[in-house]
Short mmCIF file of C-alpha atoms and ligand atoms in Angstrom, two decimals:
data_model
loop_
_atom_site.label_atom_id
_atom_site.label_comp_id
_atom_site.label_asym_id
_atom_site.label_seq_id
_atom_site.Cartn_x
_atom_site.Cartn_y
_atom_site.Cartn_z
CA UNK A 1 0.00 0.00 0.00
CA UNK A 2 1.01 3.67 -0.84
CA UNK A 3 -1.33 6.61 0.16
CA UNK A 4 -0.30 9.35 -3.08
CA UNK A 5 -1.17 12.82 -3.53
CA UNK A 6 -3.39 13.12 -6.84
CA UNK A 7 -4.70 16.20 -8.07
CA UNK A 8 -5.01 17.14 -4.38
CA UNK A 9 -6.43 14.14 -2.79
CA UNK A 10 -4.50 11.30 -1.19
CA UNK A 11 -5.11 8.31 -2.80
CA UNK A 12 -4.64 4.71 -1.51
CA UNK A 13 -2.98 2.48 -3.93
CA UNK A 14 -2.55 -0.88 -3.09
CA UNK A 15 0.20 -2.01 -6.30
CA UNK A 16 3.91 -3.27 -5.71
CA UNK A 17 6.41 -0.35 -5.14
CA UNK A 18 7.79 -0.81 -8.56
CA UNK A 19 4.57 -0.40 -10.15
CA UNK A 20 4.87 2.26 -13.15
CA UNK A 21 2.92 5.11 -11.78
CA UNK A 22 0.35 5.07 -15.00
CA UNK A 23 -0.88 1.65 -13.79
CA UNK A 24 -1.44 3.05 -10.24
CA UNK A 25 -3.01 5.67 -12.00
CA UNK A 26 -5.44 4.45 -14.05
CA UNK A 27 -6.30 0.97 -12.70
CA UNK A 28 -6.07 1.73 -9.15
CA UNK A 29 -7.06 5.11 -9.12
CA UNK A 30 -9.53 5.01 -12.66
CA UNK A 31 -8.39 8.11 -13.96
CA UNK A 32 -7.58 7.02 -17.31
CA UNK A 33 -7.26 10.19 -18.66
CA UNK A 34 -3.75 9.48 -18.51
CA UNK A 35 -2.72 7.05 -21.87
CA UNK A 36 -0.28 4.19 -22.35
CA UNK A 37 1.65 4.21 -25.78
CA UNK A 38 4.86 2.60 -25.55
CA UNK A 39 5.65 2.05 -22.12
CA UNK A 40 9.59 3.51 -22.40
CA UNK A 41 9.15 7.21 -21.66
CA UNK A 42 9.66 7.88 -25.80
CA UNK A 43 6.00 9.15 -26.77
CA UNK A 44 4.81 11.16 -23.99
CA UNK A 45 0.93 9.74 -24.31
CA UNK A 46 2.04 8.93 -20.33
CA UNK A 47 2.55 12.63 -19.52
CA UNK A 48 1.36 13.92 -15.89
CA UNK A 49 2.96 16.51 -13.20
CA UNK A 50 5.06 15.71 -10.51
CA UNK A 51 5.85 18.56 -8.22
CA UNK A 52 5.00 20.87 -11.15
CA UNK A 53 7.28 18.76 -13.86
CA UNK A 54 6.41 16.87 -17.06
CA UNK A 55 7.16 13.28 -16.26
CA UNK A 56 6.17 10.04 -18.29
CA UNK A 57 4.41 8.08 -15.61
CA UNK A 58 4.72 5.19 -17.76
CA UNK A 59 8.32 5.25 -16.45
CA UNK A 60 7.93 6.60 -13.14
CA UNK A 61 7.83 3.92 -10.10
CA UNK A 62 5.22 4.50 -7.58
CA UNK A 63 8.13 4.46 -5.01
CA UNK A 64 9.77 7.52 -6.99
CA UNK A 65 5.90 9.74 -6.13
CA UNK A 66 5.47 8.75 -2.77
CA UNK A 67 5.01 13.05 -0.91
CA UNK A 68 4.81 14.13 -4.33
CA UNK A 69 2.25 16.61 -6.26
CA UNK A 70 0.50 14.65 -8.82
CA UNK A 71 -1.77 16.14 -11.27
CA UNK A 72 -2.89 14.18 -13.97
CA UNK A 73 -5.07 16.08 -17.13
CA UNK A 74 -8.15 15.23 -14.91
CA UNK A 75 -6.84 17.39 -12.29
CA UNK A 76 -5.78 20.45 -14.84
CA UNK A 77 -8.48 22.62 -15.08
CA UNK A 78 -8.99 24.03 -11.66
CA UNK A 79 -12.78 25.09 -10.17
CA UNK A 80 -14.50 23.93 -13.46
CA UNK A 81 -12.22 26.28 -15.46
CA UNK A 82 -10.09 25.17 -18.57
CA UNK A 83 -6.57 25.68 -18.52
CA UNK A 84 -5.19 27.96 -20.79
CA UNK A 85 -3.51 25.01 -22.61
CA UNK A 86 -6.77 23.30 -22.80
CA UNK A 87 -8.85 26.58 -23.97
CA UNK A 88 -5.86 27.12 -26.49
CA UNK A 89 -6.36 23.45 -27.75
CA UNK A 90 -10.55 23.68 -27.93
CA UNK A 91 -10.21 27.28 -29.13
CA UNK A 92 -7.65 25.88 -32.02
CA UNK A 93 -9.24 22.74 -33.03
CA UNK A 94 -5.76 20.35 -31.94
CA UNK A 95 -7.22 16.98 -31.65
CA UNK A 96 -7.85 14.72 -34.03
CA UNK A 97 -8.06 10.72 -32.39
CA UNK A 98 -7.18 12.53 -29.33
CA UNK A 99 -5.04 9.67 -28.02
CA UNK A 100 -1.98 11.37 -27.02
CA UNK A 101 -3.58 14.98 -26.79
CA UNK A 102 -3.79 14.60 -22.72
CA UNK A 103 -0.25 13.80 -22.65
CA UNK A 104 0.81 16.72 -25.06
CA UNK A 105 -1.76 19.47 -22.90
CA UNK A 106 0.10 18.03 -19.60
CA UNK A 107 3.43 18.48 -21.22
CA UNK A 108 2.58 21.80 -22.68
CA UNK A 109 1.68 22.81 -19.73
CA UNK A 110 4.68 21.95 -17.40
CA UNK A 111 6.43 23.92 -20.22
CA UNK A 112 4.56 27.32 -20.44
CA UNK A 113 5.23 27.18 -16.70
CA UNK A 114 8.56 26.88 -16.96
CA UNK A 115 8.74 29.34 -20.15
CA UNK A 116 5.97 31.33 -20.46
CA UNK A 117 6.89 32.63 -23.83
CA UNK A 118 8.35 29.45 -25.87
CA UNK A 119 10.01 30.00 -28.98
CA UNK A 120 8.92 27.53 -32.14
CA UNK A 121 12.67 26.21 -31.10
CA UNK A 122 12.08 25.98 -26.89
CA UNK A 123 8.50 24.01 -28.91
CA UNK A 124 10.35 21.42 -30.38
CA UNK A 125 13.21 20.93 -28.07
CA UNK A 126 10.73 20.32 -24.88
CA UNK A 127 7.63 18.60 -26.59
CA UNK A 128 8.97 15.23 -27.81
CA UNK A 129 5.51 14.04 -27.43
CA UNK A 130 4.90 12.08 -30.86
CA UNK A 131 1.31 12.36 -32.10
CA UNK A 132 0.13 9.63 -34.80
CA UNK A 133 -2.15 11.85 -36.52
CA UNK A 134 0.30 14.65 -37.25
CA UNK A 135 -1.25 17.10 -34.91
CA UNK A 136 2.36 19.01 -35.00
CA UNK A 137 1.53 22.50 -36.32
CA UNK A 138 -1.60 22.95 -34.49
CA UNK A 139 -0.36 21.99 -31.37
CA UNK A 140 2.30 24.76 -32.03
CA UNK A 141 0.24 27.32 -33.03
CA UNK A 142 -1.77 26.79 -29.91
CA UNK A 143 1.31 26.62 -27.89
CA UNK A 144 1.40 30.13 -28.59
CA UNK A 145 -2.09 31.09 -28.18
CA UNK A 146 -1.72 29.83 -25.03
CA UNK A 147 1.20 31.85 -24.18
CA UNK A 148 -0.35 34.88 -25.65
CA UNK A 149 -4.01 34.41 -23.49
S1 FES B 1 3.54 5.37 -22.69
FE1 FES B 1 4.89 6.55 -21.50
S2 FES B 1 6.13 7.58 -22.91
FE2 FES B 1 4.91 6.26 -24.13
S1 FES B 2 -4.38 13.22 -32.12
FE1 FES B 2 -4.24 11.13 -32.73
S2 FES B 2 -2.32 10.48 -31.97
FE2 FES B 2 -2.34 12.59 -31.65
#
């Protein structure tokens, strides 16, 4: 048993210490907002917040979170109100299957924190996210949008 801190709640989980923190996440917890693509950290569907950073929970023991900040895209928009990511992303029309578009908004999002006014350069170099449909130039226009809001 580990008690975790999810989008502000503790959360029982009752999984093996080594337990990839997506698993504890949606199984245990049923969030399933959060996606599994390859299961080695390469395509970012994974993507949630730990103490404020981008991590690929696909990756990411349970041990590793333990006193952490989770937030998972079900936790992003805050008193019923869209993140600016995820206004940016309605607003511009991103998704298309939508499969790793929870994973790009949570990665986005870490990164406009970080750098509130990314560069198509700081884009490429932090989103590594890889998106099956091509969703590339919209996500990047709404990168900005978001920056801009
Ligand atoms: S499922 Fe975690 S990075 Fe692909
Ligand atoms: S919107 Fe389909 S994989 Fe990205």
């Amino acid at each position: 048993m580990a008690a975790l801190t999810i989008n502000g709640k503790t959360q029982e989980v009752d999984v093996d210490p080594n337990t990839p923190l997506l698993w504890a996440l949606r199984e245990q917890v049923g969030l399933t907002g959060t996606k599994y693509g390859c299961g080695i950290a390469q395509c970012g569907a994974c993507t949630v917040h730990v103490d404020g950073v981008a991590v690929r929970s696909c990756s990411m023991p349970v041990s590793a979170v333990i006193g952490k900040q989770i937030v998972t895209i079900e936790g992003l928009a805050e008193n019923g109100v869209l993140h600016k990511v995820q206004k940016a992303w309605v607003e511009h029309d991103v998704p298309q299957c939508g499969y790793c578009q929870s994973g790009m908004i949570m990665a986005v999002a870490a990164l406009l924190k970080e750098k509130p006014k990314p560069t198509d350069a700081d884009i490429n170099s932090a989103i590594t996210n890889i998106c099956r449909c091509g969703t590339f130039q919209q996500v990047r226009e709404a990168v900005h949008m978001a920056a801009n809001a």
